[in-house]
XYZ file of C-alpha atoms in Angstrom:
643
model
C -106.580 -57.879 33.930
C -106.252 -58.982 30.274
C -106.907 -55.445 29.101
C -104.199 -54.261 31.501
C -101.687 -56.757 30.095
C -102.443 -55.734 26.535
C -102.293 -52.074 27.464
C -98.839 -52.646 28.955
C -97.703 -54.460 25.820
C -99.131 -51.687 23.622
C -97.467 -49.047 25.800
C -94.136 -50.881 25.457
C -94.552 -51.026 21.679
C -95.527 -47.337 21.540
C -92.455 -46.436 23.609
C -90.264 -48.083 20.981
C -92.136 -46.273 18.190
C -91.657 -42.899 19.903
C -87.924 -43.468 20.456
C -87.482 -44.659 16.875
C -89.330 -41.641 15.445
C -87.169 -39.295 17.555
C -84.103 -41.013 16.103
C -85.540 -40.776 12.579
C -86.281 -37.046 12.878
C -82.874 -36.210 14.338
C -80.731 -38.128 11.806
C -82.742 -36.557 8.961
C -82.188 -33.084 10.432
C -78.465 -33.792 10.854
C -78.192 -35.095 7.242
C -77.074 -38.453 8.588
C -79.547 -40.564 6.684
C -79.415 -42.519 3.426
C -81.750 -44.807 1.498
C -80.775 -47.869 3.544
C -81.416 -46.072 6.852
C -84.733 -44.657 5.650
C -85.853 -48.110 4.511
C -84.901 -49.801 7.785
C -86.759 -47.252 9.895
C -89.885 -47.173 7.701
C -90.130 -50.980 7.594
C -89.558 -51.325 11.325
C -92.263 -48.753 12.090
C -94.634 -50.520 9.679
C -94.039 -53.879 11.405
C -94.722 -52.338 14.804
C -97.919 -50.685 13.546
C -99.173 -53.999 12.122
C -98.132 -56.110 15.116
C -100.841 -58.663 15.946
C -101.296 -61.363 18.579
C -103.508 -64.216 17.448
C -105.278 -66.775 19.635
C -107.014 -69.777 18.030
C -109.749 -71.807 19.743
C -109.968 -75.366 18.408
C -112.554 -77.964 19.425
C -115.176 -80.391 18.258
C -118.745 -79.082 18.492
C -120.519 -79.029 21.860
C -117.294 -78.517 23.804
C -118.253 -74.980 24.856
C -115.684 -73.266 22.644
C -117.757 -70.176 21.790
C -118.843 -69.891 25.416
C -115.182 -69.895 26.477
C -114.462 -67.028 24.060
C -117.453 -65.149 25.481
C -116.245 -65.727 29.054
C -112.645 -64.654 28.427
C -113.195 -61.696 26.115
C -116.802 -60.479 26.050
C -118.266 -60.794 29.554
C -118.072 -56.995 29.995
C -120.887 -56.661 27.454
C -123.266 -58.273 29.937
C -124.447 -60.970 27.559
C -123.261 -63.571 25.064
C -121.793 -61.994 21.954
C -120.933 -65.157 20.026
C -123.812 -67.638 19.615
C -123.526 -70.457 22.123
C -125.961 -73.345 22.416
C -126.127 -77.137 22.270
C -124.871 -78.516 18.965
C -122.816 -76.711 16.342
C -122.908 -72.937 16.621
C -119.749 -72.116 14.618
C -120.018 -73.579 11.128
C -117.262 -71.594 9.420
C -113.860 -70.276 10.574
C -114.498 -66.939 12.258
C -111.913 -64.232 12.943
C -112.601 -61.479 15.443
C -110.347 -58.489 14.958
C -110.404 -54.723 14.548
C -109.315 -52.677 11.550
C -110.076 -48.977 11.865
C -110.264 -48.660 8.072
C -113.485 -50.739 8.104
C -116.761 -49.900 9.826
C -117.891 -52.334 12.564
C -119.267 -55.205 10.533
C -119.196 -58.890 9.785
C -117.780 -59.897 6.405
C -118.923 -63.269 5.084
C -117.384 -65.277 2.255
C -119.962 -67.494 0.470
C -119.334 -71.254 0.539
C -119.659 -71.329 -3.257
C -116.159 -69.831 -3.526
C -114.778 -73.273 -2.603
C -115.568 -74.341 -6.171
C -112.956 -71.891 -7.491
C -109.158 -72.271 -7.574
C -108.673 -69.550 -4.974
C -107.968 -69.765 -1.252
C -109.611 -67.700 1.454
C -106.437 -65.586 1.591
C -106.799 -64.761 -2.110
C -110.333 -63.490 -1.495
C -109.148 -61.082 1.210
C -108.015 -58.809 -1.607
C -111.399 -59.017 -3.358
C -113.902 -56.959 -1.320
C -116.687 -57.597 -3.828
C -116.624 -61.336 -3.064
C -117.762 -60.799 0.547
C -121.224 -60.175 1.958
C -120.954 -57.334 4.479
C -123.440 -56.853 7.334
C -123.108 -53.785 9.602
C -122.955 -54.112 13.399
C -125.085 -51.925 15.633
C -122.745 -51.439 18.585
C -125.476 -49.796 20.652
C -127.753 -52.839 20.518
C -126.270 -56.044 21.908
C -129.303 -58.098 20.889
C -128.980 -56.899 17.289
C -125.285 -57.809 17.230
C -126.053 -61.222 18.650
C -128.516 -61.823 15.809
C -125.986 -60.768 13.168
C -123.336 -63.021 14.696
C -125.705 -65.977 14.254
C -124.697 -65.887 10.590
C -121.634 -67.980 11.499
C -123.960 -70.851 12.407
C -126.154 -70.661 9.278
C -126.334 -73.720 7.022
C -128.096 -74.911 3.895
C -128.823 -78.330 2.381
C -127.338 -79.211 -0.990
C -127.181 -82.297 -3.246
C -124.266 -84.670 -2.687
C -122.657 -83.725 -6.008
C -122.539 -80.054 -5.027
C -121.031 -80.891 -1.627
C -118.405 -83.068 -3.371
C -117.554 -80.183 -5.707
C -116.776 -78.056 -2.653
C -114.727 -80.869 -1.110
C -117.260 -81.216 1.733
C -118.463 -84.781 1.126
C -116.204 -87.835 1.158
C -118.065 -90.729 -0.412
C -115.458 -93.171 0.923
C -116.104 -92.170 4.521
C -118.522 -94.787 5.941
C -119.931 -92.206 8.353
C -120.970 -89.811 5.594
C -124.221 -91.460 4.396
C -125.792 -91.179 7.853
C -125.349 -87.391 7.680
C -127.788 -87.138 4.755
C -131.297 -85.902 5.476
C -134.492 -87.624 4.302
C -134.196 -85.960 0.907
C -130.616 -87.200 0.473
C -129.167 -83.711 0.914
C -125.982 -82.692 2.748
C -126.001 -79.939 5.354
C -123.134 -77.507 4.730
C -122.210 -74.103 6.082
C -123.710 -71.103 4.325
C -120.368 -69.331 4.565
C -116.761 -70.320 3.972
C -115.200 -67.725 6.286
C -116.300 -64.856 8.531
C -114.377 -61.774 9.674
C -115.950 -59.813 12.518
C -114.615 -56.258 12.728
C -115.396 -55.242 16.284
C -113.926 -52.348 18.349
C -113.309 -54.380 21.499
C -110.455 -52.861 23.603
C -108.269 -55.955 23.166
C -108.977 -56.249 19.448
C -108.152 -52.556 18.984
C -104.753 -53.231 20.544
C -103.883 -55.979 18.072
C -105.507 -59.156 19.413
C -106.998 -61.476 16.769
C -109.311 -64.284 17.937
C -109.915 -67.303 15.711
C -113.010 -69.391 16.377
C -112.804 -72.629 14.402
C -115.652 -74.940 13.384
C -115.738 -78.587 14.485
C -112.674 -80.782 14.180
C -113.921 -82.461 10.993
C -113.876 -79.064 9.269
C -110.208 -78.616 10.105
C -109.350 -81.480 7.798
C -111.368 -79.998 4.930
C -110.544 -76.287 5.306
C -106.961 -75.723 4.111
C -106.919 -72.136 5.389
C -107.113 -73.488 8.951
C -104.628 -76.311 8.444
C -102.004 -74.381 6.491
C -102.400 -70.804 7.674
C -104.447 -69.809 10.648
C -103.753 -72.518 13.244
C -99.988 -72.974 12.569
C -99.431 -69.201 12.626
C -101.436 -68.530 15.806
C -99.344 -67.306 18.723
C -101.525 -69.325 21.091
C -103.868 -72.264 20.467
C -106.457 -73.347 23.030
C -107.519 -76.937 22.406
C -110.837 -77.449 24.158
C -112.155 -80.754 25.443
C -115.225 -81.393 27.565
C -115.319 -83.133 30.921
C -118.588 -84.844 30.013
C -117.201 -86.457 26.825
C -113.507 -87.008 27.564
C -110.898 -87.316 24.825
C -112.357 -88.793 21.630
C -110.516 -90.402 18.718
C -111.013 -87.317 16.541
C -109.684 -85.142 19.398
C -106.473 -87.189 19.480
C -106.047 -87.061 15.691
C -106.397 -83.280 15.524
C -104.083 -82.791 18.508
C -101.361 -84.908 16.895
C -101.786 -83.706 13.315
C -102.576 -80.023 13.683
C -101.634 -78.773 17.158
C -99.318 -80.819 19.365
C -97.413 -79.751 22.455
C -95.286 -76.628 22.211
C -95.029 -72.967 23.109
C -98.416 -71.288 23.358
C -100.375 -74.549 23.038
C -102.832 -75.009 25.922
C -105.390 -77.743 26.605
C -108.670 -76.772 28.253
C -110.913 -79.306 29.984
C -114.221 -77.455 29.873
C -117.596 -78.132 31.525
C -116.211 -79.213 34.891
C -119.520 -77.953 36.313
C -120.978 -81.237 35.011
C -119.092 -82.830 37.920
C -120.463 -80.417 40.507
C -122.756 -82.506 42.653
C -124.579 -81.364 45.797
C -124.379 -84.918 47.114
C -120.571 -84.881 47.068
C -118.146 -82.745 49.046
C -115.987 -80.100 47.380
C -112.937 -82.249 48.102
C -114.491 -85.245 46.336
C -115.399 -83.089 43.340
C -111.849 -81.722 43.131
C -110.416 -85.250 43.255
C -112.640 -86.241 40.338
C -111.592 -83.142 38.363
C -107.922 -83.897 39.024
C -108.444 -87.499 37.913
C -109.912 -86.345 34.594
C -107.172 -83.738 34.256
C -104.502 -86.435 34.714
C -106.238 -88.753 32.251
C -106.377 -86.080 29.540
C -102.717 -85.248 30.138
C -101.758 -88.928 29.831
C -103.656 -89.413 26.548
C -102.153 -86.270 24.990
C -98.641 -86.941 26.395
C -98.637 -83.802 28.574
C -98.017 -82.897 32.176
C -101.256 -82.471 34.219
C -100.364 -78.810 34.854
C -100.650 -78.244 31.064
C -104.353 -79.146 31.177
C -106.660 -76.434 32.555
C -110.033 -77.523 33.994
C -112.631 -74.742 33.675
C -116.327 -74.040 33.472
C -116.703 -71.413 30.751
C -120.461 -71.130 31.242
C -120.221 -70.551 34.997
C -117.340 -68.122 34.489
C -119.432 -66.076 32.058
C -122.352 -66.029 34.491
C -120.011 -65.094 37.353
C -118.490 -62.188 35.438
C -121.857 -60.848 34.305
C -123.452 -61.174 37.775
C -120.213 -60.134 39.526
C -120.067 -63.280 41.626
C -116.394 -63.689 42.717
C -117.008 -67.011 44.487
C -118.536 -68.579 41.370
C -115.734 -67.101 39.215
C -113.114 -68.674 41.464
C -114.880 -72.015 41.355
C -114.990 -71.843 37.543
C -111.147 -71.763 37.553
C -111.132 -69.457 34.516
C -108.662 -67.003 36.059
C -105.965 -69.680 36.197
C -106.387 -70.318 32.464
C -106.390 -66.582 31.699
C -103.206 -66.119 33.688
C -101.462 -68.971 31.866
C -102.656 -67.754 28.464
C -101.503 -64.186 28.814
C -98.365 -65.023 30.769
C -97.302 -67.205 27.854
C -98.699 -65.247 24.934
C -97.526 -61.701 25.575
C -93.957 -62.302 26.857
C -93.273 -64.788 24.043
C -94.520 -62.361 21.400
C -92.635 -59.482 22.997
C -89.383 -61.468 22.970
C -89.738 -62.164 19.236
C -90.345 -58.474 18.495
C -87.568 -57.398 20.877
C -84.991 -59.603 19.132
C -85.936 -58.228 15.701
C -85.790 -54.658 16.973
C -82.391 -55.152 18.618
C -80.923 -56.409 15.345
C -82.383 -53.433 13.456
C -81.078 -50.963 16.054
C -77.545 -52.359 15.825
C -77.576 -51.995 12.032
C -79.021 -48.469 12.258
C -76.647 -47.063 14.858
C -73.612 -48.675 13.174
C -74.455 -47.019 9.843
C -74.998 -43.579 11.343
C -71.901 -43.720 13.541
C -69.879 -44.689 10.464
C -71.125 -41.552 8.688
C -70.299 -39.308 11.652
C -66.867 -40.915 12.050
C -66.132 -40.433 8.344
C -67.005 -36.735 8.620
C -64.980 -36.416 11.786
C -61.970 -38.098 10.185
C -62.210 -35.711 7.230
C -62.232 -32.689 9.558
C -59.273 -34.063 11.561
C -57.273 -34.591 8.356
C -57.999 -31.068 7.174
C -57.099 -29.644 10.570
C -53.809 -31.544 10.462
C -53.106 -30.145 6.992
C -53.999 -26.588 7.964
C -51.983 -26.634 11.173
C -49.051 -27.964 9.146
C -49.216 -24.820 7.023
C -48.357 -22.535 9.931
C -45.110 -20.737 9.074
C -44.941 -22.348 5.610
C -44.320 -20.360 2.425
C -46.441 -20.147 -0.678
C -44.558 -22.882 -2.523
C -45.367 -25.445 0.207
C -49.031 -24.471 0.078
C -49.013 -24.760 -3.716
C -47.453 -28.237 -3.431
C -50.200 -29.301 -1.041
C -52.815 -28.061 -3.492
C -51.278 -30.175 -6.229
C -51.191 -33.231 -3.975
C -54.899 -32.861 -3.089
C -55.713 -32.366 -6.755
C -53.922 -35.628 -7.598
C -55.822 -37.389 -4.815
C -59.085 -36.044 -6.223
C -58.247 -37.293 -9.727
C -57.325 -40.735 -8.372
C -60.646 -40.861 -6.554
C -62.517 -39.851 -9.722
C -60.727 -42.661 -11.560
C -61.998 -45.116 -8.931
C -65.525 -44.040 -9.726
C -65.143 -45.465 -13.242
C -64.543 -48.863 -11.623
C -67.767 -48.362 -9.699
C -69.610 -47.764 -12.972
C -68.336 -51.107 -14.269
C -69.528 -52.736 -11.066
C -72.930 -51.165 -11.602
C -73.251 -52.888 -14.980
C -72.525 -56.298 -13.414
C -74.860 -55.424 -10.544
C -77.678 -54.711 -13.010
C -77.117 -58.032 -14.798
C -77.086 -60.044 -11.565
C -80.192 -58.212 -10.316
C -82.036 -59.164 -13.499
C -80.948 -62.791 -13.069
C -82.146 -62.713 -9.455
C -85.599 -61.505 -10.466
C -85.704 -64.160 -13.197
C -84.920 -66.917 -10.663
C -87.815 -66.021 -8.372
C -90.146 -64.121 -10.678
C -93.908 -64.280 -10.259
C -94.237 -65.591 -13.845
C -92.348 -68.728 -12.803
C -94.608 -69.105 -9.764
C -97.738 -68.770 -11.915
C -96.487 -71.260 -14.532
C -95.508 -73.801 -11.844
C -98.957 -73.629 -10.275
C -100.652 -74.073 -13.641
C -98.423 -77.073 -14.407
C -99.474 -78.807 -11.173
C -103.157 -78.195 -11.880
C -102.787 -79.730 -15.342
C -100.938 -82.746 -13.932
C -103.669 -83.190 -11.310
C -106.303 -83.265 -14.028
C -104.350 -85.902 -15.981
C -103.588 -88.053 -12.924
C -106.917 -88.246 -11.112
C -107.433 -91.377 -8.974
C -103.694 -92.107 -8.922
C -100.757 -91.265 -6.709
C -99.489 -89.183 -9.637
C -101.497 -86.352 -8.104
C -99.298 -86.488 -5.023
C -96.200 -86.814 -7.223
C -97.177 -83.614 -9.054
C -97.228 -81.712 -5.771
C -93.933 -83.266 -4.652
C -92.276 -82.120 -7.896
C -93.806 -78.695 -7.370
C -92.062 -78.284 -4.025
C -88.795 -79.469 -5.620
C -89.085 -76.743 -8.290
C -89.834 -74.114 -5.636
C -86.706 -75.086 -3.701
C -84.653 -74.988 -6.903
C -85.925 -71.464 -7.638
C -85.040 -70.289 -4.149
C -81.611 -71.943 -4.386
C -80.908 -70.156 -7.671
C -82.080 -66.842 -6.222
C -79.980 -67.343 -3.086
C -76.923 -68.004 -5.265
C -77.466 -64.675 -7.027
C -77.835 -62.752 -3.773
C -74.538 -64.268 -2.579
C -72.858 -63.207 -5.838
C -74.176 -59.679 -5.461
C -73.140 -59.472 -1.802
C -69.622 -60.741 -2.552
C -69.185 -58.337 -5.454
C -70.345 -55.382 -3.402
C -68.153 -56.505 -0.499
C -65.109 -56.358 -2.789
C -66.099 -52.865 -3.925
C -66.649 -51.678 -0.347
C -63.254 -53.017 0.767
C -61.509 -51.472 -2.254
C -62.833 -47.996 -1.500
C -62.026 -48.462 2.181
C -58.432 -49.503 1.507
C -57.651 -47.130 -1.358
C -59.293 -44.004 0.009
C -59.505 -44.564 3.752
C -63.301 -44.661 3.843
C -64.902 -46.201 6.942
C -67.439 -48.567 5.451
C -69.394 -51.385 7.040
C -69.990 -54.314 4.699
C -73.229 -54.206 2.661
C -76.542 -54.888 4.364
C -76.943 -58.710 4.386
C -79.810 -60.474 2.691
C -81.093 -64.027 2.985
C -84.003 -66.040 1.628
C -83.734 -68.553 4.485
C -86.926 -67.268 6.129
C -88.876 -68.005 2.954
C -87.240 -71.408 2.544
C -88.349 -72.299 6.080
C -91.882 -71.096 5.333
C -92.075 -73.315 2.232
C -90.734 -76.292 4.228
C -93.397 -75.733 6.909
C -96.145 -75.688 4.259
C -94.771 -78.872 2.703
C -94.580 -80.629 6.077
C -98.246 -79.860 6.816
C -99.235 -81.066 3.358
C -97.428 -84.398 3.805
C -99.014 -84.879 7.210
C -102.374 -84.626 5.501
C -101.742 -86.685 2.365
C -98.316 -88.323 2.635
C -99.400 -91.803 3.722
C -102.170 -92.438 1.184
C -101.346 -95.072 -1.460
C -104.546 -94.701 -3.452
C -106.396 -91.439 -3.866
C -110.124 -91.721 -4.394
C -112.185 -89.098 -6.200
C -113.162 -87.326 -2.975
C -109.554 -87.289 -1.732
C -108.368 -85.854 -5.044
C -110.928 -83.039 -4.751
C -109.762 -82.355 -1.196
C -106.127 -82.407 -2.293
C -106.949 -79.891 -5.023
C -108.538 -77.608 -2.413
C -105.420 -77.890 -0.290
C -103.273 -77.119 -3.305
C -105.269 -73.916 -3.893
C -104.218 -72.724 -0.441
C -100.656 -73.998 -0.909
C -100.471 -72.046 -4.177
C -101.791 -68.936 -2.441
C -99.212 -69.266 0.349
C -96.384 -69.792 -2.130
C -97.502 -66.814 -4.226
C -97.572 -64.673 -1.091
C -94.186 -66.025 -0.005
C -92.534 -65.272 -3.350
C -94.233 -61.869 -3.583
C -92.802 -60.942 -0.187
C -89.379 -62.345 -1.167
C -89.441 -60.273 -4.366
C -90.376 -57.147 -2.429
C -87.582 -57.763 0.069
C -85.062 -58.405 -2.702
C -86.150 -55.259 -4.566
C -85.829 -53.166 -1.413
C -82.396 -54.680 -0.692
C -81.122 -54.045 -4.217
C -82.263 -50.427 -4.021
C -80.227 -49.708 -0.918
C -77.240 -52.065 -1.035
C -75.157 -49.320 -2.652
C -76.611 -46.517 -0.552
C -73.943 -46.478 2.232
C -71.128 -46.612 -0.332
C -72.673 -43.864 -2.451
C -73.266 -41.683 0.624
C -69.623 -42.035 1.680
C -68.431 -41.360 -1.873
C -70.457 -38.148 -2.050
C -69.147 -37.128 1.355
C -65.533 -37.910 0.413
C -65.824 -35.983 -2.878
C -67.228 -32.995 -1.026
C -64.401 -33.155 1.509
C -61.737 -33.275 -1.225
C -63.364 -30.334 -2.992
C -63.580 -28.328 0.231
C -59.967 -29.157 1.166
C -58.755 -27.951 -2.187
C -60.892 -24.803 -2.022
C -59.767 -23.997 1.543
C -56.071 -24.242 0.738
C -56.619 -22.344 -2.525
C -58.142 -19.443 -0.596
C -55.274 -19.496 1.901
C -52.797 -19.549 -0.999
C -54.538 -16.561 -2.553
C -54.533 -14.817 0.864
C -58.332 -14.436 0.753
C -58.811 -16.405 3.980
C -56.826 -16.259 7.204
C -55.185 -19.584 8.101
C -56.065 -19.174 11.771
C -59.671 -18.352 10.965
C -59.876 -21.520 8.941
C -58.357 -23.578 11.733
C -60.840 -22.087 14.203
C -63.731 -22.962 11.880
C -62.618 -26.590 11.535
C -62.116 -26.934 15.256
C -65.673 -25.688 15.685
C -66.852 -28.305 13.158
C -64.975 -30.976 15.071
C -66.772 -30.040 18.277
C -70.127 -30.113 16.479
C -69.403 -33.601 15.160
C -68.464 -34.841 18.613
C -71.752 -33.402 19.880
C -73.557 -35.184 17.027
C -71.898 -38.458 17.936
C -72.929 -38.034 21.568
C -76.510 -37.223 20.569
C -76.610 -40.185 18.178
C -75.458 -42.527 20.943
C -78.008 -40.979 23.297
C -80.905 -41.508 20.870
C -79.792 -45.066 20.084
C -79.576 -45.656 23.833
C -83.151 -44.406 24.257
C -84.356 -46.905 21.639
C -82.418 -49.660 23.412
C -83.961 -48.691 26.757
C -87.446 -48.738 25.175
C -86.814 -52.140 23.564
C -85.547 -53.676 26.801
C -88.126 -52.031 29.068
C -90.032 -54.462 31.238
C -93.637 -54.406 32.321
C -95.310 -56.172 35.187
C -96.509 -59.514 33.829
C -99.812 -60.976 34.856
C -99.307 -63.553 37.577
C -101.601 -66.061 39.132
C -102.338 -63.760 42.047
C -103.512 -60.917 39.821
């Protein structure tokens, strides 16, 4: 049923892609496209092609997290795919996804990379940093062995663990974790990416399997990137342990109630007892369900009791009674009822906004052409029965109009010079050199301020400088938009061009992203008054990921700004070219009539034919835009509890 839901979502997305490509091909064939239109369509298609739905599984060890993933997603393989056993079986964050450009494999990032000033995200662009192991899809046992890499560990001296930010000497519980030789057990790998052609993964699902809750506090990639950006988070507790203190801390600090956040009470089979009736067992399950809900400040219906292990067995052995008793189907229904419609609504809203901008721009072009034809028809019909001197006067009038329009183009050249200056100032405000220098400044201040709250102050000042850079950049984009708006209105008023205002641009999305990063950072470190050596090391690791996120944020903002600057003049320039061509053709048409080389009636017939063609174009344009709208707003049958 999950595959069906994803197939329906993928079919909906493909329907939009098909309608959009039909629109793209037709407007190109009808010469109704410009740089702005091309950019909008290409970027929209790229977003649809890269559309992902991510689900994160978060739990302390021994809660049955990996078994739950196996039960929901991999039961069709007839065996466990992810390692699942007593104790810790997932030692590093593990992503399961599918990218057709890679062979089926598991990519592993060595733990030693934590000693460098680079985040996991930075290493994604460095293939040589990863250890790659191929997957034999025809041998489940072989795959299972390869997947055991995510549970591999090694023992290192305390100093090495501290260098990686994996040993807090001020934590009173840490010394008891040392082995007889005084060594610390750490994961062999920092991150794992499993590229696996599962039907759901091929359709854009990304599954995140996190290590124990303690690792969430020490792995910035989880805290700042993967968990906050997941479309759904399943927080797994166990019926045989209840809600622990660390469970509550992670729920409050890193997850919390909200859209797509589900709590799973696993291992309810521990309450199955042959000496008690089914009714008594259900009462006990409901009591635990209510208790978990109370502790986490939720409604009981937001907590899903399941037995992942029994569900996996039931699916493999095709035992419907056991599957029903495991209660997994209720959780699956809630997960995919919430995940897919919510994601679809986000995509639908973005697409609707893009469609409105697209169709408005193309209709403006058709209307401008149509208006030009109507004006010429009016002129030509006015020549019926007129003598040569009247025709000559009309030629002179059009020639004057053409010269006035050419004079306006000199004003546009002056605007271009200002536009170039403001564009340069915009790039200066948010340039990657500034980002690099800011990051380096914080690292230097951290080195000078170790053991003191000055470390935290350095990061606070960093966020202030980032906001100032974005504010300065936003001011420049407003200046550019206002200047271009004046130019658009001038050409509209002086020459009767039908021009929509320039394509808007805002950095608000990036400002919000920076604020979200800052909020997570302060949750982690904001209350500390004294930073010990181990906390400073951990803060530095978090700053590496913050720096990576900010670099990515500013890189995307720069790309968006560059794309916007390239096309902000495109609609105006397209209309100018069209208007110049119309003036030239008007003058040439009347010249030929004046010279008696063309029949007036023939010319009128030709323009009337052009008018009909433009009306047909307008109808076709509306039809194609309507098809995209229908595809965007198409519904599919959502998974319900009875499915």
